[in-house]
mmCIF file of C-alpha atoms in Angstrom:
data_model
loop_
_atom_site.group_PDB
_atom_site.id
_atom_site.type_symbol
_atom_site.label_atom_id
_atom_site.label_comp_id
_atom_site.label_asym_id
_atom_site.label_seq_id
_atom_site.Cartn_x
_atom_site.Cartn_y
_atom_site.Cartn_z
ATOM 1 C CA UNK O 43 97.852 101.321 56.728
ATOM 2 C CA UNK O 44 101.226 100.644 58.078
ATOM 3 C CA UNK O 45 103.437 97.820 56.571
ATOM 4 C CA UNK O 46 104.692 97.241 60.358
ATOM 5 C CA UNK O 47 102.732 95.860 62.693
ATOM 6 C CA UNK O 48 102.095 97.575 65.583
ATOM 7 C CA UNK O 49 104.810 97.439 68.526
ATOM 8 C CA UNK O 50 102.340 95.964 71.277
ATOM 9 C CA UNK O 51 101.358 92.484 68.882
ATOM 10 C CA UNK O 52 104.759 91.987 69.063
ATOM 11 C CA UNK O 53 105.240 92.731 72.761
ATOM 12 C CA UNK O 54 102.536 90.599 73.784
ATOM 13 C CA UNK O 55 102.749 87.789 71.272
ATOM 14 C CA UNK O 56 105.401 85.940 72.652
ATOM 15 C CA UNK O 57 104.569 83.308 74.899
ATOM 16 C CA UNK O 58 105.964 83.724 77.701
ATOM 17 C CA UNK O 59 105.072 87.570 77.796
ATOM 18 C CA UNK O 60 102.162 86.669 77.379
ATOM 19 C CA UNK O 61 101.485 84.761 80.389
ATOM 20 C CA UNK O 62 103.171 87.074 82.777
ATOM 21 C CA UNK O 63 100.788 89.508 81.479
ATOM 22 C CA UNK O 64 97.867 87.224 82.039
ATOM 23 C CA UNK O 65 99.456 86.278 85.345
ATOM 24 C CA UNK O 66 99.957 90.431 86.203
ATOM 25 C CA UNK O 67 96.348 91.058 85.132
ATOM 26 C CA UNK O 68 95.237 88.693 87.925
ATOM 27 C CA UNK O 69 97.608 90.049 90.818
ATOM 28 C CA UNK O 70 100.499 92.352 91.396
ATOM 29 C CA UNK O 71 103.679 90.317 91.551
ATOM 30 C CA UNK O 72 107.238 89.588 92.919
ATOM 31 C CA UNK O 73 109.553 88.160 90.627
ATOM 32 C CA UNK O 74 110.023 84.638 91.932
ATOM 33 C CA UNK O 75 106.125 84.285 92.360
ATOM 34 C CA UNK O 76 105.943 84.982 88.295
ATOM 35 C CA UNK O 77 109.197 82.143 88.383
ATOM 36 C CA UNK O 78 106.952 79.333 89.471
ATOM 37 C CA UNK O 79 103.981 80.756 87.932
ATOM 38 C CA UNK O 80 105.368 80.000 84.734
ATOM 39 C CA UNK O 81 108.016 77.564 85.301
ATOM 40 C CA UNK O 82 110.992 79.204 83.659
ATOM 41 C CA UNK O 83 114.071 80.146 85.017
ATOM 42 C CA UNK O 84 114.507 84.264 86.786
ATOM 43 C CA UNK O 85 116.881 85.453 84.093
ATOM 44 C CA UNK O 86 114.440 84.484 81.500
ATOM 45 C CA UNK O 87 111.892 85.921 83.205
ATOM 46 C CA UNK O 88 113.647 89.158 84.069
ATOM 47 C CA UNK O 89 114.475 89.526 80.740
ATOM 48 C CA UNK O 90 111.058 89.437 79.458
ATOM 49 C CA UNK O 91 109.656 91.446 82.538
ATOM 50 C CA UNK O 92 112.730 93.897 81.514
ATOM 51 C CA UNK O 93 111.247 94.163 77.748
ATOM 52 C CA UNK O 94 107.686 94.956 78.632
ATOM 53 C CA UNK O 95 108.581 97.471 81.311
ATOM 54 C CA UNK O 96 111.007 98.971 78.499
ATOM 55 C CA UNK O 97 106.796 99.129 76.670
ATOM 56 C CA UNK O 98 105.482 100.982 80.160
ATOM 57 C CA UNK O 99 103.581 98.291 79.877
ATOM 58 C CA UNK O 100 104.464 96.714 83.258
ATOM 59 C CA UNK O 101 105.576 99.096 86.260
ATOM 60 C CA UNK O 102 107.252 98.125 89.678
ATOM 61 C CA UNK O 103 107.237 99.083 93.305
ATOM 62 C CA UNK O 104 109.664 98.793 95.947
ATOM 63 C CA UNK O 105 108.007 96.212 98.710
ATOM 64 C CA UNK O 106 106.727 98.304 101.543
ATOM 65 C CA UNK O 107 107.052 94.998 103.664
ATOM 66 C CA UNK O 108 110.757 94.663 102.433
ATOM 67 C CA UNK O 109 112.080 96.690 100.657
ATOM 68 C CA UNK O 110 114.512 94.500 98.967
ATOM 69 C CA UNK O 111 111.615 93.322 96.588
ATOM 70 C CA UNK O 112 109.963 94.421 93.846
ATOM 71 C CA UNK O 113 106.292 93.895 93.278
ATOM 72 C CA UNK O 114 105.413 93.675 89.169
ATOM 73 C CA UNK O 115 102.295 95.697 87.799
ATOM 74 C CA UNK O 116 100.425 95.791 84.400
ATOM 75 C CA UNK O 117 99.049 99.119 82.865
ATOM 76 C CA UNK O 118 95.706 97.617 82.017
ATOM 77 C CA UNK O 119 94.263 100.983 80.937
ATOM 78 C CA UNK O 120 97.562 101.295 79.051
ATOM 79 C CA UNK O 121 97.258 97.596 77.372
ATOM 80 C CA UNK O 122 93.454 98.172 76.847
ATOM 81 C CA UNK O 123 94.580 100.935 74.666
ATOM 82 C CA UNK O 124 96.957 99.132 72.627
ATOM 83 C CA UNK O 125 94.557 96.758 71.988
ATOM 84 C CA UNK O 126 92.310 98.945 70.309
ATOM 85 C CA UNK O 127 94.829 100.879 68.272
ATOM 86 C CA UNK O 128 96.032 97.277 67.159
ATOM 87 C CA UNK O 129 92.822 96.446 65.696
ATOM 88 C CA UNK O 130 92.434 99.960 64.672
ATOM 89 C CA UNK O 131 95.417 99.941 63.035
ATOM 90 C CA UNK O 132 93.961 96.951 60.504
ATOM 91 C CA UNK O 133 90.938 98.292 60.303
ATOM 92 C CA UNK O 134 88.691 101.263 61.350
ATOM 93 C CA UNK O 135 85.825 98.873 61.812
ATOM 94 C CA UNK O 136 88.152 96.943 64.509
ATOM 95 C CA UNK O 137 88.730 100.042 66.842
ATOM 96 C CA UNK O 138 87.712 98.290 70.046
ATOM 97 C CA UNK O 139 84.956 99.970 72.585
ATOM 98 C CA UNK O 140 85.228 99.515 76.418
ATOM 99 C CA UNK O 141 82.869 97.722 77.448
ATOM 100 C CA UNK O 142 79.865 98.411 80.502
ATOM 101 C CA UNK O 143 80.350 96.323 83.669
ATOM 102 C CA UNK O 144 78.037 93.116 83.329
ATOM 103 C CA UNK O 145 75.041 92.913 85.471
ATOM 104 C CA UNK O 146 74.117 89.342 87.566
ATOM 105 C CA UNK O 147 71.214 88.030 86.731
ATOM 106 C CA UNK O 148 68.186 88.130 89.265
ATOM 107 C CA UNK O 149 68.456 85.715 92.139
ATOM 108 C CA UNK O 150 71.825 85.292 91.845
ATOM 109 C CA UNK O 151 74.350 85.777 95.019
ATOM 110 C CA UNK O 152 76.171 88.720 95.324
ATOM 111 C CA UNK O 153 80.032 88.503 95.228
ATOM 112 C CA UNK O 154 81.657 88.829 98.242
ATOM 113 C CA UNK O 155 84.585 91.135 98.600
ATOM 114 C CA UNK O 156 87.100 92.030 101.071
ATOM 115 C CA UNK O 157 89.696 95.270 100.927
ATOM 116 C CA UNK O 158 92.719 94.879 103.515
ATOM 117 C CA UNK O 159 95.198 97.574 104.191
ATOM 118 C CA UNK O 160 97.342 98.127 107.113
ATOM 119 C CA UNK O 161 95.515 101.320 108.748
ATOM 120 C CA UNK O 162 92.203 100.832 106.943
ATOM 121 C CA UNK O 163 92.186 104.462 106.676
ATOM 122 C CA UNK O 164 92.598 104.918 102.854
ATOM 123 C CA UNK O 165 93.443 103.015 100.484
ATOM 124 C CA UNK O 166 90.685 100.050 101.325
ATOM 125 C CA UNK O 167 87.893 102.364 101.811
ATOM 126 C CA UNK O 168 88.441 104.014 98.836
ATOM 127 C CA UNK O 169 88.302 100.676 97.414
ATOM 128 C CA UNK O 170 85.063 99.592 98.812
ATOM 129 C CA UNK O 171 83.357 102.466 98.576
ATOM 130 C CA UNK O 172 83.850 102.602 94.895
ATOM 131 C CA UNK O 173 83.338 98.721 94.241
ATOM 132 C CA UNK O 174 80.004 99.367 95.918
ATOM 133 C CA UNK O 175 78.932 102.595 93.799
ATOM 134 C CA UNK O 176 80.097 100.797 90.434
ATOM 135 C CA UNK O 177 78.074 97.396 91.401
ATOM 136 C CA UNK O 178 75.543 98.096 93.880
ATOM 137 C CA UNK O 179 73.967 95.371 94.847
ATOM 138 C CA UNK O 180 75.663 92.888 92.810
ATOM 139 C CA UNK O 181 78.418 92.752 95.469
ATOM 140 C CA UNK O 182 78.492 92.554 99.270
ATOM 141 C CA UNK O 183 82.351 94.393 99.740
ATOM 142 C CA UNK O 184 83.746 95.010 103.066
ATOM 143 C CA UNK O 185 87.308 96.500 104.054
ATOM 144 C CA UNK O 186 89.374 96.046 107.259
ATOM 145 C CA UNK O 187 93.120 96.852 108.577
ATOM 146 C CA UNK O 188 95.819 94.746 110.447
ATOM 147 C CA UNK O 189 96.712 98.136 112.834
ATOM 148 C CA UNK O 190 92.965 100.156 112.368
ATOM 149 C CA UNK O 191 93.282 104.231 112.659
ATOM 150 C CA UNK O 192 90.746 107.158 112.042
ATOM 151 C CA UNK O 193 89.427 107.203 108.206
ATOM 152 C CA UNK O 194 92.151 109.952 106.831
ATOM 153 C CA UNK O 195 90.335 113.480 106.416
ATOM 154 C CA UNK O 196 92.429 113.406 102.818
ATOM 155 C CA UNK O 197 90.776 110.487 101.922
ATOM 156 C CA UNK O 198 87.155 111.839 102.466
ATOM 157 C CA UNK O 199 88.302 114.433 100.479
ATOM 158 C CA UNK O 200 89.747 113.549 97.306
ATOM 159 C CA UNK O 201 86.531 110.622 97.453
ATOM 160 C CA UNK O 202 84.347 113.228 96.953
ATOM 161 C CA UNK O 203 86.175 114.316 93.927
ATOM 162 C CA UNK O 204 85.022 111.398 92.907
ATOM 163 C CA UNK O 205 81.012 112.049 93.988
ATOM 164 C CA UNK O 206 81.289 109.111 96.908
ATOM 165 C CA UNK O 207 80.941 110.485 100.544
ATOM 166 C CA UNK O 208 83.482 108.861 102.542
ATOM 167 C CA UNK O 209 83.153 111.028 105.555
ATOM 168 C CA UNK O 210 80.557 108.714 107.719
ATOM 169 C CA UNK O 211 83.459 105.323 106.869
ATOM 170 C CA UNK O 212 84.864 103.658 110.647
ATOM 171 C CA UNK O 213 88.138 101.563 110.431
ATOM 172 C CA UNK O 214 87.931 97.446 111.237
ATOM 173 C CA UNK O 215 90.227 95.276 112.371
ATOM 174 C CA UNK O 216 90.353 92.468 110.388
ATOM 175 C CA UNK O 217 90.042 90.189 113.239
ATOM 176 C CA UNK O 218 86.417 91.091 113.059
ATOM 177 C CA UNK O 219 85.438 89.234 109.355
ATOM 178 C CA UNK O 220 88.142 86.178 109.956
ATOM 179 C CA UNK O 221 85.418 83.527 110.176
ATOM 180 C CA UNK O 222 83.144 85.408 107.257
ATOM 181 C CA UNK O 223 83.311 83.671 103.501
ATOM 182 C CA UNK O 224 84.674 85.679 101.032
ATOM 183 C CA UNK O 225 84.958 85.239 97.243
ATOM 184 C CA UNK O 226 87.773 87.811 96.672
ATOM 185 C CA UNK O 227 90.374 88.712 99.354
ATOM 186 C CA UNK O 228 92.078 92.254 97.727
ATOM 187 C CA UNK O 229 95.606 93.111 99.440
ATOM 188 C CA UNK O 230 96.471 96.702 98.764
ATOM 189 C CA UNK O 231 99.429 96.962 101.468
ATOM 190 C CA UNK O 232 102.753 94.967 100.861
ATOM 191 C CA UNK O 233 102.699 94.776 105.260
ATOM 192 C CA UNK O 234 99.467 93.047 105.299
ATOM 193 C CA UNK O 235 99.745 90.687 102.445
ATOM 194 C CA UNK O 236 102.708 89.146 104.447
ATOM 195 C CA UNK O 237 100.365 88.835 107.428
ATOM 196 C CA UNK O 238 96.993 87.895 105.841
ATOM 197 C CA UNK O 239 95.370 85.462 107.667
ATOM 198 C CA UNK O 240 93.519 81.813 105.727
ATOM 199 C CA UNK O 241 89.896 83.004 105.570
ATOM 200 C CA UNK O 242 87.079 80.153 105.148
ATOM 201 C CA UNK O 243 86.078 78.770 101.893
ATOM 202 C CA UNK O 244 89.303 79.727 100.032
ATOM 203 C CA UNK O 245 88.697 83.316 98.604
ATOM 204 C CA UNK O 246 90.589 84.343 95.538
ATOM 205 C CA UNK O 247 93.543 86.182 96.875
ATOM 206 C CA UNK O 248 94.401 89.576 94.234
ATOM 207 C CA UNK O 249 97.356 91.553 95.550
ATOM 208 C CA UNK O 250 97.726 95.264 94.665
ATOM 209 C CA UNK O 251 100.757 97.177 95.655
ATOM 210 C CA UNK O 252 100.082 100.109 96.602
ATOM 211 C CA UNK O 253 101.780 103.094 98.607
ATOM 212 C CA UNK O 254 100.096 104.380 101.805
ATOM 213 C CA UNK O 255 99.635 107.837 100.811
ATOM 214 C CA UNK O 256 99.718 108.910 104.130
ATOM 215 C CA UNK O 257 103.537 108.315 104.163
ATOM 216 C CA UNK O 258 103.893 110.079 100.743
ATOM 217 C CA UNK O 259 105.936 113.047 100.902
ATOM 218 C CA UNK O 260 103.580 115.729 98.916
ATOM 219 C CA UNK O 261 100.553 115.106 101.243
ATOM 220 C CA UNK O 262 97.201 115.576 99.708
ATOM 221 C CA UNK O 263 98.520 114.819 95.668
ATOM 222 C CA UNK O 264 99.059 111.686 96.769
ATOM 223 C CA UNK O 265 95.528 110.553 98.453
ATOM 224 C CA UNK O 266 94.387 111.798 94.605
ATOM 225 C CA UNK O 267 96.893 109.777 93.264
ATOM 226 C CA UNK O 268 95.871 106.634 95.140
ATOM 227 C CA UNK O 269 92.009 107.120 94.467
ATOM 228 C CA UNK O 270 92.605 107.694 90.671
ATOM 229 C CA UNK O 271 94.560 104.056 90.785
ATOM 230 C CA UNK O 272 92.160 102.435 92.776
ATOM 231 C CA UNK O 273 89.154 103.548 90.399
ATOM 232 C CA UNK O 274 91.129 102.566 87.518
ATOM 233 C CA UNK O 275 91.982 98.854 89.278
ATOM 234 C CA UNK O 276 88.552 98.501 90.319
ATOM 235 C CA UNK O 277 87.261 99.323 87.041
ATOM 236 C CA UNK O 278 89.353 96.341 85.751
ATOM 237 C CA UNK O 279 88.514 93.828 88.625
ATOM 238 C CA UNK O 280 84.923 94.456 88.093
ATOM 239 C CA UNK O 281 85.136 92.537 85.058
ATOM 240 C CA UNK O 282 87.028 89.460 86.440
ATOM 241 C CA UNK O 283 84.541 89.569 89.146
ATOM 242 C CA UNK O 284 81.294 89.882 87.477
ATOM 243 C CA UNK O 285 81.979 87.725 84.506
ATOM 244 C CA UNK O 286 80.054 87.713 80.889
ATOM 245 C CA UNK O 287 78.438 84.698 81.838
ATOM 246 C CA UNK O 288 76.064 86.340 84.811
ATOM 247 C CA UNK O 289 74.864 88.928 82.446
ATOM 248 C CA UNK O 290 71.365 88.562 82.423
ATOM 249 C CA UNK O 291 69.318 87.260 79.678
ATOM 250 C CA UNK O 292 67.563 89.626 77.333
#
């Protein structure tokens, strides 16, 4: 075993990092939302942000909406693995294991989900197609689009890469679930999380910045691209969603 610990304990040790992990894990970020998230001043912040991007550990976009911001990201997958080595690291009986996606128990109401893109033609159907295969039943997901168009024929295609049929999907305007309770409300277009509307009941907003791969210069590469991320995020969100404490009782 090494005399030094390993690089990530030290990374994410330190307070503050800490918490603009924790605050990244929840939502993709600009960097005067993570400012009054965690109440220190923006050079602070920066510096920090600076230090785990330095890691890979955090990423950032260029705003689609405006592209003079930045939206923050957190490898999760990347942190995950960390983790592990850390504890692997002390000892081999530490290695950590990813874990299965809880179950709800019986009876229990399924968690209600809503993608939103601009063209609902992509990204957000990839999403709820695959938050539907992962937890069946266990959610009731629905996607939508501030400017609908024609599901992209690149999307059907690199979803069945990933053994989900896309091809029967139809675009919605998001008009058409405004009065409809939601318990999430996922973003995963810069455009339409400056033009989300209040739904009722106060969802849980999570904001994912993603590029529309349909704007992507290499064409097809980057509709793979997109599904791999969204099956990675939604891999990740179906933990926060489906929490420990509705597994169901052996």
């Amino acid at each position: 075993m090494s005399d030094e610990p390993p690089v990530f304990l030290g990374l994410a040790g330190h307070p503050l990092r800490w918490r603009l992990l924790g605050e990244l894990a929840r939502s993709d970020r600009q960097v005067h939302e993570l400012t009054a998230l965690v109440g220190q001043p923006q050079n602070l912040v920066s510096y920090h942000l600076g230090r785990l991007r330095k890691a890979s550990l955090v990423t950032t976009r260029r705003s689609s909406a405006d592209g003079r911001d930045t939206y923050y990201s957190v490898d999760l997958a990347l942190c995950g693995q960390l983790l592990a080595a850390a504890g692997g690291a002390l000892h081999p009986a530490l290695l950590l294991a990813r874990p299965e996606p809880p179950a709800p128990r019986r009876g229990k109401a399924p968690v209600r989900v809503l993608f939103l893109c601009t063209g609902n033609s992509s990204r957000s159907q990839m999403a709820e197609a695959m938050l539907r295969k992962a937890a069946g039943k266990a959610v009731h997901v629905r996607s939508a689009g501030n400017d609908p168009k024609p599901v992209h024929e690149h999307a059907i295609t690199a979803m069945a890469e990933h053994g989900i049929d896309l091809s029967a999907a139809r675009s919605k305007h998001l008009e058409q679930f405004k009065d409809e309770r939601f318990d999430y409300v996922v973003t995963l277009c810069d455009r339409v999380r400056e033009v989300c509307p209040e739904f009722p009941g106060g969802p849980q907003p999570v904001h994912w910045s993603m590029p529309d791969p349909s704007k992507e210069p290499d064409g097809y590469p980057a509709f793979q691209r997109t599904a791999t991320e969204v099956d990675s995020r939604i891999r990740f969100l179906l933990h926060r969603i489906l929490p420990v404490s509705t597994v169901e009782e052996s």
